[in-house]
Coordinates of C-alpha atoms in Angstrom, one line a residue:
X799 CA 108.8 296.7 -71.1
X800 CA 108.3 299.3 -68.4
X801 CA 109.8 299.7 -65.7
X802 CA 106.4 299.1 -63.6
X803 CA 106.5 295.5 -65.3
X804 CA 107.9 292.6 -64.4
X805 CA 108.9 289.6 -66.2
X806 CA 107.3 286.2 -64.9
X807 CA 109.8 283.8 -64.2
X808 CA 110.7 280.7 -66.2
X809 CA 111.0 277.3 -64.9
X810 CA 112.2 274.0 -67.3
X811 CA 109.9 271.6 -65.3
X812 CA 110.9 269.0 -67.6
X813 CA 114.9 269.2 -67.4
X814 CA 114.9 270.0 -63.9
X815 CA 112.7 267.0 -62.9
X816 CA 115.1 264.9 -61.1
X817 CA 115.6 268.0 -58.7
X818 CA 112.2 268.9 -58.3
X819 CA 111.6 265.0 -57.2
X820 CA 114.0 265.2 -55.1
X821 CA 112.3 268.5 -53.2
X822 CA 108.9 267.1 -53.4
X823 CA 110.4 263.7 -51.9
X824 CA 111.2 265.9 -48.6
X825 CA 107.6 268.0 -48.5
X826 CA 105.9 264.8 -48.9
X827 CA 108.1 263.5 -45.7
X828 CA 107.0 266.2 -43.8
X829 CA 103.4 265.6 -44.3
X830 CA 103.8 261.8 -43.7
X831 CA 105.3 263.3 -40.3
X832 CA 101.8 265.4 -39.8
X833 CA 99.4 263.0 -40.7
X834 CA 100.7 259.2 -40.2
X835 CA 100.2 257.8 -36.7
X836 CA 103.5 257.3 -35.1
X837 CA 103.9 253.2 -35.3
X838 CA 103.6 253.5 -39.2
X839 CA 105.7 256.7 -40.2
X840 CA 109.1 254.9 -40.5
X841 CA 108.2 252.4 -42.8
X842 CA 106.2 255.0 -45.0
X843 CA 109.1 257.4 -44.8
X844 CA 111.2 254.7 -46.4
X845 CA 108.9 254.2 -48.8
X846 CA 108.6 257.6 -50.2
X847 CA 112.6 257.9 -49.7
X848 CA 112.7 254.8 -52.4
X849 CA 110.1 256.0 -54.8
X850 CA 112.1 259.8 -54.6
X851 CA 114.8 258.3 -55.5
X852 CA 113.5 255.8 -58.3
X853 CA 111.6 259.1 -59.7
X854 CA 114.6 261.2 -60.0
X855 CA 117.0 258.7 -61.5
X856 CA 114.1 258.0 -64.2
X857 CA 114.7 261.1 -65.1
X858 CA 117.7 261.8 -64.5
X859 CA 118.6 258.7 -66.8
X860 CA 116.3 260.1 -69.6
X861 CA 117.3 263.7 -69.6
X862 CA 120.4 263.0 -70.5
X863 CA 119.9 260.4 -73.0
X864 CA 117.8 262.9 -74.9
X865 CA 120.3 265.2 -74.2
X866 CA 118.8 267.9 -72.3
X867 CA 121.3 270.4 -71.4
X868 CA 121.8 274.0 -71.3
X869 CA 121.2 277.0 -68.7
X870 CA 118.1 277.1 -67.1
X871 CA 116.0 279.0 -64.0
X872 CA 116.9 282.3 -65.4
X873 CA 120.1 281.5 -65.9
X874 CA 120.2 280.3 -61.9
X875 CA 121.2 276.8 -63.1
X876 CA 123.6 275.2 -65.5
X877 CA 122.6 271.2 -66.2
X878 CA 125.5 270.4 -68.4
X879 CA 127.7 267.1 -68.0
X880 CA 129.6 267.6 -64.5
X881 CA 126.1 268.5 -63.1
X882 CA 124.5 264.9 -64.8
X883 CA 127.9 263.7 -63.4
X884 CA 126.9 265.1 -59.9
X885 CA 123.3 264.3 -59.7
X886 CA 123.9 260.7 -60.5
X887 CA 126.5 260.1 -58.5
X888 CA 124.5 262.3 -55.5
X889 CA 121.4 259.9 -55.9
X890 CA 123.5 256.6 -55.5
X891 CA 125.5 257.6 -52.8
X892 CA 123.2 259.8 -51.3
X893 CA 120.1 257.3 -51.7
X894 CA 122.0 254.5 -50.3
X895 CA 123.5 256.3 -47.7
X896 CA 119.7 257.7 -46.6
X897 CA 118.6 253.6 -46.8
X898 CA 120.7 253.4 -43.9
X899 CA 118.9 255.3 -41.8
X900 CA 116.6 252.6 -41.8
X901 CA 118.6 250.2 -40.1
X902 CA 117.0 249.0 -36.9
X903 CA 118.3 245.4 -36.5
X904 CA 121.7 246.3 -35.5
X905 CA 120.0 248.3 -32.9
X906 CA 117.5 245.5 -31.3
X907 CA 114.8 247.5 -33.1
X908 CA 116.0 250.8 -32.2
X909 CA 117.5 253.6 -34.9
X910 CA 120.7 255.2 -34.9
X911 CA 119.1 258.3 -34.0
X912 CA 118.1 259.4 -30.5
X913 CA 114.6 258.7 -29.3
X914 CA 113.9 262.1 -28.3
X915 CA 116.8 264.6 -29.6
X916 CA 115.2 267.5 -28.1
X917 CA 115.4 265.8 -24.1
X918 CA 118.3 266.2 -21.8
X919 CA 120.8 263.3 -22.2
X920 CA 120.3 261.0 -19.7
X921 CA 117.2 262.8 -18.9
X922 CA 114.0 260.9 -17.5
X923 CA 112.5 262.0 -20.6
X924 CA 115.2 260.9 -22.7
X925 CA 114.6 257.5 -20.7
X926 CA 110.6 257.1 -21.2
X927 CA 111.1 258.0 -24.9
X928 CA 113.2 255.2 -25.4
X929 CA 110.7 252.3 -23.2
X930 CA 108.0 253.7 -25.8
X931 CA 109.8 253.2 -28.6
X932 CA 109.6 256.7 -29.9
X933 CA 111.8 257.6 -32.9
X934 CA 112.6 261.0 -35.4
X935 CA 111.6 260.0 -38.5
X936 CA 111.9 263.1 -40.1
X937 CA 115.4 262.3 -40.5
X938 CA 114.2 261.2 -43.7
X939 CA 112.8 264.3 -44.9
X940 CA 116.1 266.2 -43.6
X941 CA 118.1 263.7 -45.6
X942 CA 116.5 265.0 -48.4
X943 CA 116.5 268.6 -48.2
X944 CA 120.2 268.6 -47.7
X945 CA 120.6 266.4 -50.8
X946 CA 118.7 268.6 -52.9
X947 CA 120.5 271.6 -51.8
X948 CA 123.9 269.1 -53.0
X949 CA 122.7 268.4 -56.1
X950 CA 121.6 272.3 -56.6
X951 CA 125.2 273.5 -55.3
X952 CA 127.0 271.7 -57.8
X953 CA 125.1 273.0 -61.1
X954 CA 124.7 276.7 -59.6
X955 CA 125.3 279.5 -62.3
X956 CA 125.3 282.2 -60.3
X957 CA 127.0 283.3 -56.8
X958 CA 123.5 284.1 -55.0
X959 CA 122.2 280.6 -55.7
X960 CA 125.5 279.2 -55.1
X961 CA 125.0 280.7 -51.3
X962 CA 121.3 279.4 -51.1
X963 CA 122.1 275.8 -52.3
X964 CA 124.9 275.8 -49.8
X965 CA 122.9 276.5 -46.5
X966 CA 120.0 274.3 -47.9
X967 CA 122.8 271.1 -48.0
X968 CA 124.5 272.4 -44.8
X969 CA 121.2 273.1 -42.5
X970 CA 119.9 269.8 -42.3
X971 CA 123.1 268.1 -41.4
X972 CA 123.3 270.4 -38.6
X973 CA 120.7 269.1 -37.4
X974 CA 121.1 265.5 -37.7
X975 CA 125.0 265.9 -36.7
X976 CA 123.1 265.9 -33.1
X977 CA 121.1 263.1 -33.2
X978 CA 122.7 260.1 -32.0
X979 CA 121.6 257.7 -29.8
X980 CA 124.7 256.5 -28.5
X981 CA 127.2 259.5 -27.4
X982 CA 124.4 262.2 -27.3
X983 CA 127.2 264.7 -25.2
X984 CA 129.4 264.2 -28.0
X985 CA 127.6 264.6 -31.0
X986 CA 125.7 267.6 -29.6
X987 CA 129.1 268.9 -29.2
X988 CA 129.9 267.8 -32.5
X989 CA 126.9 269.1 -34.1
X990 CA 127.4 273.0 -32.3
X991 CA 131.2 273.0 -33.8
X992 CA 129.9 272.2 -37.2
X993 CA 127.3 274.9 -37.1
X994 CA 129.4 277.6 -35.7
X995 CA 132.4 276.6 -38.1
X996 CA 129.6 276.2 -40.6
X997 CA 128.3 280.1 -40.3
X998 CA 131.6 281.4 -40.1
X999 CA 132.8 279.4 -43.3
X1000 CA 129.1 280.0 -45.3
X1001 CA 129.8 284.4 -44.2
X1002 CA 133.7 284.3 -45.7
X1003 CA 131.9 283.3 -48.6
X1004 CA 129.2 285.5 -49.0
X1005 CA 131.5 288.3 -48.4
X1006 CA 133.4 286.9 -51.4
X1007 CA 130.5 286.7 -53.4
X1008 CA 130.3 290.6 -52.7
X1009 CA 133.4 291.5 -53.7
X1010 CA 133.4 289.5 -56.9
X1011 CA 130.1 291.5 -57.5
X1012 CA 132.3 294.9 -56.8
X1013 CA 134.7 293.9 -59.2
X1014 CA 132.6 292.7 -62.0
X1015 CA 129.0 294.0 -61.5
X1016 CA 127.9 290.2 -62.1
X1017 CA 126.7 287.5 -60.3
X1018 CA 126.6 285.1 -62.8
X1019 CA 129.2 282.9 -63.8
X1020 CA 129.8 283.6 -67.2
X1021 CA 129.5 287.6 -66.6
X1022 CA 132.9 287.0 -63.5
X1023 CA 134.3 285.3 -66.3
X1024 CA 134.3 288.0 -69.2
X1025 CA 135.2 290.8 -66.7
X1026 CA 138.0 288.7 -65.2
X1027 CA 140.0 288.5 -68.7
X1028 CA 138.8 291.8 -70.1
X1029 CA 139.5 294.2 -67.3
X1030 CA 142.6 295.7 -65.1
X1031 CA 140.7 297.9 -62.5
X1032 CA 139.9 296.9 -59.0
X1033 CA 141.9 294.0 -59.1
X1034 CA 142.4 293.8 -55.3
X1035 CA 138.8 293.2 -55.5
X1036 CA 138.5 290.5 -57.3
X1037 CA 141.8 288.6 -55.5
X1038 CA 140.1 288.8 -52.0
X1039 CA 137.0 287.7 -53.8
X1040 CA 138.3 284.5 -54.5
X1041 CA 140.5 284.1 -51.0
X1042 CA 137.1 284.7 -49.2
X1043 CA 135.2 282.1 -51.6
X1044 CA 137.9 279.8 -51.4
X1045 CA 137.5 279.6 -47.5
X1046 CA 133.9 279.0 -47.5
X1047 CA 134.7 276.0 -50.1
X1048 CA 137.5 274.3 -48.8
X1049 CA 135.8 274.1 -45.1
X1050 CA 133.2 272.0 -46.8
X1051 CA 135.6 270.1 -48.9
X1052 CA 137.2 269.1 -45.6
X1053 CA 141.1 271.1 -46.6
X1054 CA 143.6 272.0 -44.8
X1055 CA 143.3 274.7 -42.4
X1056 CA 139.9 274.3 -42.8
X1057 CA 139.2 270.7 -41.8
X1058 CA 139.0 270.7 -37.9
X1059 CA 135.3 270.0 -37.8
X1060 CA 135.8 266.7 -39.8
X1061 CA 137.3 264.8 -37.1
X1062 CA 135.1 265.4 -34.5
X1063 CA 132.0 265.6 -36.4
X1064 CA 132.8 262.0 -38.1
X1065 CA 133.2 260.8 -35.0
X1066 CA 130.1 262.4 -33.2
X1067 CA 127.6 261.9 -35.9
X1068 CA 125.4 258.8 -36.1
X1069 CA 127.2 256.8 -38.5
X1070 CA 124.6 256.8 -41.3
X1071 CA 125.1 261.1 -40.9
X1072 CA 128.8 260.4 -40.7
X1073 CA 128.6 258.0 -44.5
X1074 CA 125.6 260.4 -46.2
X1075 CA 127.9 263.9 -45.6
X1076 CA 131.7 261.9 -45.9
X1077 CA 130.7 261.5 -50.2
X1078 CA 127.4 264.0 -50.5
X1079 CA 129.4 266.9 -49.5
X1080 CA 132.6 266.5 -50.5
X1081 CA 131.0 265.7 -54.0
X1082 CA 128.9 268.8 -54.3
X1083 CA 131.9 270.8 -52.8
X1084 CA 134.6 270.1 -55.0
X1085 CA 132.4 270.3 -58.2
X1086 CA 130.9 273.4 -56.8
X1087 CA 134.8 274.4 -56.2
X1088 CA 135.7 273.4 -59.5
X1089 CA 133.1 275.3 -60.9
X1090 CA 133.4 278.6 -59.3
X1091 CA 137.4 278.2 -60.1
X1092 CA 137.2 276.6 -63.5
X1093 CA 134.6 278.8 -65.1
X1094 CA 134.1 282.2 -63.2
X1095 CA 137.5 282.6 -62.6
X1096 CA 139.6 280.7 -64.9
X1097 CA 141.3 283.3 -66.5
X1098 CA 143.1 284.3 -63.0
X1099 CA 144.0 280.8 -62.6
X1100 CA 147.7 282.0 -62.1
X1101 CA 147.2 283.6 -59.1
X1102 CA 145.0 280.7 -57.9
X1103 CA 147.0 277.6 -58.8
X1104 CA 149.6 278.0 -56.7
X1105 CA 147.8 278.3 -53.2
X1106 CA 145.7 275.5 -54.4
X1107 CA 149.0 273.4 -54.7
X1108 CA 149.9 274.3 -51.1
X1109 CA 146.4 273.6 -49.9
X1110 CA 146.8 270.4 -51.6
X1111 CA 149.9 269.0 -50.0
X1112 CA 149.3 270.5 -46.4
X1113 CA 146.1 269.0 -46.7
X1114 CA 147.5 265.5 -47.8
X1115 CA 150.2 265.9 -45.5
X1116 CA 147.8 266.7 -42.2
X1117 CA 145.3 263.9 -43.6
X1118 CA 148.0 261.0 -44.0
X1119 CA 150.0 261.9 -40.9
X1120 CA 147.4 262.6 -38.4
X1121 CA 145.7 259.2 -39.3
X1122 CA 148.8 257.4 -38.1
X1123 CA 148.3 258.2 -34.6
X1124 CA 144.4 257.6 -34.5
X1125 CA 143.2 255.2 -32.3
X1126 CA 139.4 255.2 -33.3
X1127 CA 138.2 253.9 -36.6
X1128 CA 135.6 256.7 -37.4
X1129 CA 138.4 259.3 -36.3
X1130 CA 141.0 257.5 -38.7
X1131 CA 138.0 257.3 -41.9
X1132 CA 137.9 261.1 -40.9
X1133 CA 141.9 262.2 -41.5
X1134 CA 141.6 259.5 -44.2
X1135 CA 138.7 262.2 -45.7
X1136 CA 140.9 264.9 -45.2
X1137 CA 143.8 263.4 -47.1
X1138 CA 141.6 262.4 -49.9
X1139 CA 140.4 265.9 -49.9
X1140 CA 143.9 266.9 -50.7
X1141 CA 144.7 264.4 -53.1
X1142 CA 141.5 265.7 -55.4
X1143 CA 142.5 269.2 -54.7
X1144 CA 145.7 268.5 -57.0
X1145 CA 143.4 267.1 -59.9
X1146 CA 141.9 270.5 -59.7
X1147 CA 145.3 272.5 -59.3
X1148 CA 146.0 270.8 -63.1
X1149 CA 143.5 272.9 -64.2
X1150 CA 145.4 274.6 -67.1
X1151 CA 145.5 271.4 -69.0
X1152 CA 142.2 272.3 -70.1
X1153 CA 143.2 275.0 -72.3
X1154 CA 146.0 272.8 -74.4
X1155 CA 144.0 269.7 -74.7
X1156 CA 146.1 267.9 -72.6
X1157 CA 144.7 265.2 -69.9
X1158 CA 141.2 266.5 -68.6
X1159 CA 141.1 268.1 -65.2
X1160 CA 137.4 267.4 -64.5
X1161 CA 136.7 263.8 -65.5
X1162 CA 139.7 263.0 -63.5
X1163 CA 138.1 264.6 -60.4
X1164 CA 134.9 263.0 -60.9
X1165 CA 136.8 259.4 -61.0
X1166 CA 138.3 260.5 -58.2
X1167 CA 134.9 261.4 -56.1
X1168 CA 133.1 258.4 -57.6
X1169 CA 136.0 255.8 -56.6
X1170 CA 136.2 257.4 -52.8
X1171 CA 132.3 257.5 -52.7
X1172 CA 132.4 253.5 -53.3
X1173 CA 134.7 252.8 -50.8
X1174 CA 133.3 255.6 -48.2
X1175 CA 129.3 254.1 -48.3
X1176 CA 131.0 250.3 -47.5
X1177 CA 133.2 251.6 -45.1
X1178 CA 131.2 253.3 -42.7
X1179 CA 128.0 250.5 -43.7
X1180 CA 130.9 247.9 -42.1
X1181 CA 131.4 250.1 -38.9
X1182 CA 128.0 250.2 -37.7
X1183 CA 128.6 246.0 -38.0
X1184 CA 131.1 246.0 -35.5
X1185 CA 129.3 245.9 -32.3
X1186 CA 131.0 246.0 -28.6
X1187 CA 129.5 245.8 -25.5
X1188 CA 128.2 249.0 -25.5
X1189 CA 127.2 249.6 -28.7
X1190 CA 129.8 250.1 -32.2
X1191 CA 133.4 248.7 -31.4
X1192 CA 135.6 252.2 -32.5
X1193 CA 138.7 251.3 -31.2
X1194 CA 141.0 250.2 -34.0
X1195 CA 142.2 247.3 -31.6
X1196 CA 139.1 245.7 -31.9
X1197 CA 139.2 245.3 -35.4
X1198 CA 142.0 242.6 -34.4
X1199 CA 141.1 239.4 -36.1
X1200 CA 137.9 240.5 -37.4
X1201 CA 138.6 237.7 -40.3
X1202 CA 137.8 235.2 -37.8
X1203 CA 134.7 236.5 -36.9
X1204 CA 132.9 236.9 -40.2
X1205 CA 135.5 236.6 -43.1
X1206 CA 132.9 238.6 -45.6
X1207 CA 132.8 242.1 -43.7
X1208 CA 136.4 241.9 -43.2
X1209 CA 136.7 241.2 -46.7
X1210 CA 134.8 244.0 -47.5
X1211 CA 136.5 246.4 -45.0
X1212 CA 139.9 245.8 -47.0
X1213 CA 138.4 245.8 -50.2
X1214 CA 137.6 249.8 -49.0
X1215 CA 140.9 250.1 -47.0
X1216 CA 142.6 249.0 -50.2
X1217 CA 140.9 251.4 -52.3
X1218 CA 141.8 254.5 -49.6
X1219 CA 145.4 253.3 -50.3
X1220 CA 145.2 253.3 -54.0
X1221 CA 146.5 249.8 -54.9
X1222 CA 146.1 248.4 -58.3
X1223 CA 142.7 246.9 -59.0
X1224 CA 140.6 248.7 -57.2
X1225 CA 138.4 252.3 -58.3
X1226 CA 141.1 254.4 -55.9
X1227 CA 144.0 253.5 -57.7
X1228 CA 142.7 254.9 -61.4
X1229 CA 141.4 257.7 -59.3
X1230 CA 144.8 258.7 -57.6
X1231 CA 146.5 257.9 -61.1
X1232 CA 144.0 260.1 -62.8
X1233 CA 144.5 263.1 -60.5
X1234 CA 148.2 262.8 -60.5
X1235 CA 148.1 262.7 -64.4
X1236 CA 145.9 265.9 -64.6
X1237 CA 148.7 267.9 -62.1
X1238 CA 151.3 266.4 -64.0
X1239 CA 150.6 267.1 -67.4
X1240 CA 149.1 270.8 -66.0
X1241 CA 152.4 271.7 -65.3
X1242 CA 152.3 270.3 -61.8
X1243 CA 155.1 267.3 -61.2
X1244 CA 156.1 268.0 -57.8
X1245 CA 152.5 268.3 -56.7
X1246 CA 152.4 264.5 -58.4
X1247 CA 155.3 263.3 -57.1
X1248 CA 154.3 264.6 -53.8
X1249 CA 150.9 263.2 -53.7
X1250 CA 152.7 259.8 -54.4
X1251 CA 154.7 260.3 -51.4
X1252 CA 151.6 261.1 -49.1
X1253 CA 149.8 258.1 -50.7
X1254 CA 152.6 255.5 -50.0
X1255 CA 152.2 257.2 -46.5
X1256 CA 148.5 256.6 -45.9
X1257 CA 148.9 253.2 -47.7
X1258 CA 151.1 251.8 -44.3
X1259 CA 148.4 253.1 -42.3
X1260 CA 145.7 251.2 -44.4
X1261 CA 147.3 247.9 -45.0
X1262 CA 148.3 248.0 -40.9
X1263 CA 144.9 247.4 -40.1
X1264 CA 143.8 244.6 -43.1
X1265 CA 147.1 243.0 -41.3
X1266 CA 145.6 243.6 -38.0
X1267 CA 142.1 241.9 -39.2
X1268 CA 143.7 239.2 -41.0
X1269 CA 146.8 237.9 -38.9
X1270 CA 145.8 238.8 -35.3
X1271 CA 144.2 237.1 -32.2
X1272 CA 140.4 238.5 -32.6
X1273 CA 139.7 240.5 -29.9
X1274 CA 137.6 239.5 -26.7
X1275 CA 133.9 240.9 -26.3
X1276 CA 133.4 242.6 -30.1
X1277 CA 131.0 240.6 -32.7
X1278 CA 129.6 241.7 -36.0
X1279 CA 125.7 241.9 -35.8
X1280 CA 123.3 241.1 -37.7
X1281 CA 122.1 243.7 -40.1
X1282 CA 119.2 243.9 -42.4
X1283 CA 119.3 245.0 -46.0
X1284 CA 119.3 248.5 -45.2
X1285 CA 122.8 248.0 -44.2
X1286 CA 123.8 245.3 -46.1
X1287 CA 123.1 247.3 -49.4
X1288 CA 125.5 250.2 -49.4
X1289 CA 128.5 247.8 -48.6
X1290 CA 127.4 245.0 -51.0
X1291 CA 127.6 248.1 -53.7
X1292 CA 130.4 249.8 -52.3
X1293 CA 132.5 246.7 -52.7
X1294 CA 131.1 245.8 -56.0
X1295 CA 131.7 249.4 -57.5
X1296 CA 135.6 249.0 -55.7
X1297 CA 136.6 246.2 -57.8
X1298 CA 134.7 246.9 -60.8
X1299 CA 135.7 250.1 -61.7
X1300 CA 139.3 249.1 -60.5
X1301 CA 139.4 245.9 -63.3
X1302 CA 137.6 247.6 -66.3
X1303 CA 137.8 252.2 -65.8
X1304 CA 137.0 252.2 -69.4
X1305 CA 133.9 252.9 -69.5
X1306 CA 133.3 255.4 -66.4
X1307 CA 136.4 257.2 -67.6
X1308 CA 134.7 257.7 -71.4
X1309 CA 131.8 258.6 -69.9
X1310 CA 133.2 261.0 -67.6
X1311 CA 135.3 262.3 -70.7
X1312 CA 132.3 262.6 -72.9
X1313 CA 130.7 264.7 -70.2
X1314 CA 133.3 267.1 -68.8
X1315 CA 132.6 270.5 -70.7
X1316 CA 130.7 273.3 -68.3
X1317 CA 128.7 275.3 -69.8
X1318 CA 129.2 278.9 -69.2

């Protein structure tokens, strides 16, 4: 071939399907959004949200019973088992997390989101937007953009479509970060400390990227990999590679000293936002993570491992002592995140298990994300439940004798709490046993032994308030609502997937096992 030719790129429609349905779920959204009158947009959008997702689990389903797998896009994309892993698991969550932004009954017909997002809060615009019943419904179509860019972060192959996949999945949550009806100030504010904390994080990165590229002269994966192990020279390069990498991961994994958005923008968000990122991004970020640290860089995993351990515990430590003082329940799910962020960090610390056979690294970080993504969708599906006089009850005091009130929700509520916590038979405690195994037998027991610590820590916290909702006086002027099967859904499944996967792991965990190799 000359040099005046160029090759014309290849695309495996057929493998790739449940990502492009996923895409071509948000385009169609945005038409629906130009050519659908305004009184019948929302109940389209959810329409074409449930047939997206219906579409790409089809496929998703049979791709990988036909075993479909391999490198594709040019070598852009890996679809091996932790990518399946993470595309399932990204359409569950993620699908059920984007129901809920259907919810309207909780809201006396009105959305979580803000009637006019672009008005001046409080505004006499803001005000005739809400008499008419005007409402973003492109929320959808956002939903879905940022998913696809999850599900695409997680199998990247390469460090430039790594970078792409990441603003993709970070833009749109900017964006609806805002959008709250209730609060507007302080998810605004919320939404402008994620972006800028965002660009910051998604530029250490990028600069990483480049100085990978300096050391190796390779973008891919496999290419960092084989200059890692097979040459001396510029290794200052390739060490502030990875720090600078690292930093743009971790922020979105939520660690320690990366994790002061999380609070704020939990609590700011619309609580749909606040369920859909807590689980779609910390999923696509620690298998994006565990990728970038597992397969382009594994062979300098000594100089890696140990400030992951430290990350680990200051994150668990932050997480699980910060959440004791917390006074609002979003702000507590929130340092609850950021100690579960640490706890999956030490799975991924036992990462030189994988090369003596020992205990698997990766299928017990993907227990670990599935069991936390059960318990995050019902959690935050039970908070916008809990309704005060002026809109969702936050303060942890009004959670008092929620058992009273409607026995089922606070049920459910500990069913999650309990599986934050870790206790026996329920998904988190397999998950924290599994991530505790993998350090341990990596040559990691004080990380163990420490996350133990940290998780008897968090577990007072937890078990405090199922106390609080079972044994107190209920507290005056808080009810839970109504809510229609929008809601409804990701707790009934949340709870279900809790209990299930705590009584019989079995098969999850073979699954997980049978699917755990990357493909380089």
């Amino acid at each position: 071939m000359s040099i005046l030719e160029i090759a014309a790129p290849t695309f495996e429609w057929l493998p790739l399907a449940p990502l492009v349905a996923v895409l071509l779920g948000a385009v169609a959204g945005v038409l629906v959004e130009g050519v659908v009158k305004r009184p019948y947009r929302n109940i389209i959008q959810v329409g074409v949200l449930i047939l997206t997702i219906v579409i790409a689990a089809t496929f998703l389903v049979w791709n990988w019973s036909e075993g479909r797998t391999g490198i594709f896009v040019m070598g852009a994309l890996s679809l091996d088992g932790p990518a399946y892993v993470l595309w399932g698991a990204e359409l569950l969550f993620g699908g059920l997390a984007l129901l809920a932004f259907a919810e309207r009954r909780l809201g006396q017909g009105a959305s979580a989101f803000a009637a006019a997002a672009a008005t001046v809060p409080g505004s006499d615009s803001e005000r005739l937007a809400e008499v008419i019943g005007r409402e973003h419904t492109e929320v959808y179509s956002l939903g879905l953009f940022s998913l696809s860019g999850m599900k695409v972060f997680g199998a990247a192959n390469d460090l430039i479509t790594m970078f792409i996949a990441l603003e993709v999945m970070s833009l749109p949550l900017y964006l609806l970060s805002a959008m709250a009806r209730q609060r507007r100030l302080l998810s605004q504010e919320a939404a402008l400390k994620y972006f800028l904390l965002g660009a910051f994080s998604s530029a250490f990165f990028l600069f990483g990227a480049a100085l990978v590229y300096g050391y190796s002269g390779e973008l891919r994966f496999s290419g960092i990999a084989n200059a890692v192990v097979s040459s001396d020279y510029g290794r200052p390069l390739l060490l502030g590679g990875i720090a600078l990498m690292a930093v743009g991961l971790l922020f979105k994994v939520g660690a320690v000293p990366f994790q002061s958005w999380v609070p704020d923008v939990y609590t700011g968000a619309p609580t749909p936002v606040t369920g859909f990122m807590a689980i779609g991004v910390k999923f696509a970020a620690v298998i994006g993570l565990t990728r970038v640290f597992f397969v382009a860089v594994g062979g300098e995993r000594w100089s890696w491992q140990p400030v992951l351990a430290v990350v680990a515990v200051l994150t668990m430590a932050v997480g699980a002592v910060a959440a004791l003082t917390q006074t609002n329940v979003k702000r507590l799910l929130a340092y609850s995140a950021i100690s579960h962020a640490g706890f999956v960090i030490t799975g991924v610390v036992g990462a030189n298990a994988l090369a003596d056979a020992q205990f698997q690294a990766v299928p017990a970080i993907e227990f670990y994300l599935i069991a936390y993504g059960f318990a995050t969708i019902a959690a935050f599906g039970i908070v916008s439940m809990v309704r005060g006089t002026a809109g969702e009850a936050l303060a942890v005091k009004d959670w008092a004798g929620l058992a009273v009130k409607n026995p089922v929700v606070a049920v459910a509520f500990a069913v999650a709490l309990l599986s934050f916590a870790g206790i026996p038979l329920t998904a988190g405690f397999i998950g924290k046993w599994a991530v505790f195994a993998s350090a341990w037998q990596g040559g990691f027991a004080w990380l163990a032994i420490t996350g133990v610590g940290f998780s008897l820590l968090a577990a007072y916290l937890y078990l405090k308030v199922v106390v609080s909702m079972f044994f107190a006086e209920p507290a005056p002027g808080v009810r839970v609502e109504q809510a229609s099967p929008a809601a409804w859904l990701p707790v009934i499944v949340g709870t279900v997937g809790s209990l299930l996967f705590g009584l019989l792991p079995g098969p999850l965990l073979s699954l997980l096992t049978a699917a755990e190799t990357f493909l380089r």
